[in-house]
């Protein structure tokens, strides 16, 4: 997770992504030992991200759980960014 945290922080500093929203899918929730959304959020330092909207969604892509909720959040918030 430290590498992912560093890569995410670097991406969020990119000028091209300055106004981008962030959605993290916490996938593999059907796997034993999977980190939950709060654990991943903390490990990636998401609570410290204050210059953009972000969300983390627990998912199991194989089971189709959580995917639509994440995409709904994204669609709603992209609309808000485009209007603003």
CSV table of C-alpha atoms in Angstrom, one decimal:
chain,number,residue,atom,x,y,z
A,1,UNK,CA,0.0,0.0,0.0
A,2,UNK,CA,2.8,2.5,0.5
A,3,UNK,CA,3.7,2.4,-3.2
A,4,UNK,CA,0.0,2.9,-4.2
A,5,UNK,CA,-0.3,5.8,-1.7
A,6,UNK,CA,2.8,7.5,-3.3
A,7,UNK,CA,1.6,6.9,-6.8
A,8,UNK,CA,-1.9,8.2,-6.0
A,9,UNK,CA,-0.4,11.3,-4.3
A,10,UNK,CA,1.8,12.0,-7.4
A,11,UNK,CA,-1.2,11.6,-9.8
A,12,UNK,CA,-3.3,14.0,-7.7
A,13,UNK,CA,-0.6,16.6,-8.1
A,14,UNK,CA,-0.7,16.5,-11.9
A,15,UNK,CA,-2.0,19.7,-13.4
A,16,UNK,CA,-4.2,17.7,-15.9
A,17,UNK,CA,-6.0,16.1,-12.9
A,18,UNK,CA,-6.4,19.3,-10.9
A,19,UNK,CA,-10.2,19.3,-11.1
A,20,UNK,CA,-10.8,15.5,-11.3
A,21,UNK,CA,-12.9,13.7,-8.8
A,22,UNK,CA,-11.6,10.4,-7.4
A,23,UNK,CA,-13.4,7.1,-7.0
A,24,UNK,CA,-11.6,4.2,-5.5
A,25,UNK,CA,-13.0,0.7,-5.9
A,26,UNK,CA,-12.1,-1.5,-2.9
A,27,UNK,CA,-12.5,-4.6,-4.9
A,28,UNK,CA,-12.1,-8.3,-4.0
A,29,UNK,CA,-14.4,-7.9,-1.0
A,30,UNK,CA,-15.5,-11.5,-1.6
A,31,UNK,CA,-12.0,-12.6,-0.7
A,32,UNK,CA,-11.0,-13.6,2.8
A,33,UNK,CA,-8.7,-11.1,4.4
A,34,UNK,CA,-9.7,-8.3,2.0
A,35,UNK,CA,-9.1,-4.8,3.5
A,36,UNK,CA,-12.4,-2.9,3.9
A,37,UNK,CA,-13.0,0.6,2.6
A,38,UNK,CA,-11.9,2.3,5.8
A,39,UNK,CA,-8.6,0.4,6.0
A,40,UNK,CA,-7.9,1.2,2.3
A,41,UNK,CA,-8.9,4.8,2.8
A,42,UNK,CA,-6.5,5.2,5.7
A,43,UNK,CA,-3.7,3.3,3.9
A,44,UNK,CA,-4.0,5.6,0.9
A,45,UNK,CA,-4.3,8.7,3.0
A,46,UNK,CA,-7.7,9.6,1.5
A,47,UNK,CA,-8.9,11.5,4.6
A,48,UNK,CA,-6.1,14.0,4.0
A,49,UNK,CA,-7.3,14.7,0.4
A,50,UNK,CA,-9.2,17.9,0.8
A,51,UNK,CA,-8.8,19.6,-2.6
A,52,UNK,CA,-11.3,17.4,-4.4
A,53,UNK,CA,-14.3,15.2,-4.0
A,54,UNK,CA,-13.5,11.5,-3.5
A,55,UNK,CA,-15.3,8.3,-2.5
A,56,UNK,CA,-14.3,4.8,-1.9
A,57,UNK,CA,-16.7,1.9,-2.7
A,58,UNK,CA,-16.4,-1.7,-1.5
A,59,UNK,CA,-16.9,-4.0,-4.4
A,60,UNK,CA,-16.9,-7.5,-5.6
A,61,UNK,CA,-16.6,-7.3,-9.4
A,62,UNK,CA,-17.2,-11.0,-9.8
A,63,UNK,CA,-20.4,-10.8,-7.9
A,64,UNK,CA,-21.4,-7.4,-9.2
A,65,UNK,CA,-21.7,-5.9,-5.8
A,66,UNK,CA,-20.9,-2.2,-5.2
A,67,UNK,CA,-20.1,-1.4,-8.9
A,68,UNK,CA,-23.3,0.4,-9.7
A,69,UNK,CA,-23.2,2.4,-6.5
A,70,UNK,CA,-19.7,3.6,-7.4
A,71,UNK,CA,-20.6,4.4,-11.0
A,72,UNK,CA,-23.7,6.3,-9.7
A,73,UNK,CA,-21.6,8.3,-7.4
A,74,UNK,CA,-19.2,9.1,-10.3
A,75,UNK,CA,-22.0,10.1,-12.7
A,76,UNK,CA,-23.6,12.4,-10.1
A,77,UNK,CA,-20.4,14.1,-9.2
A,78,UNK,CA,-19.1,14.4,-12.7
A,79,UNK,CA,-22.3,16.2,-13.6
A,80,UNK,CA,-21.7,18.6,-10.7
A,81,UNK,CA,-18.1,19.3,-11.8
A,82,UNK,CA,-19.2,20.0,-15.4
A,83,UNK,CA,-21.9,22.4,-14.3
A,84,UNK,CA,-19.6,24.2,-11.8
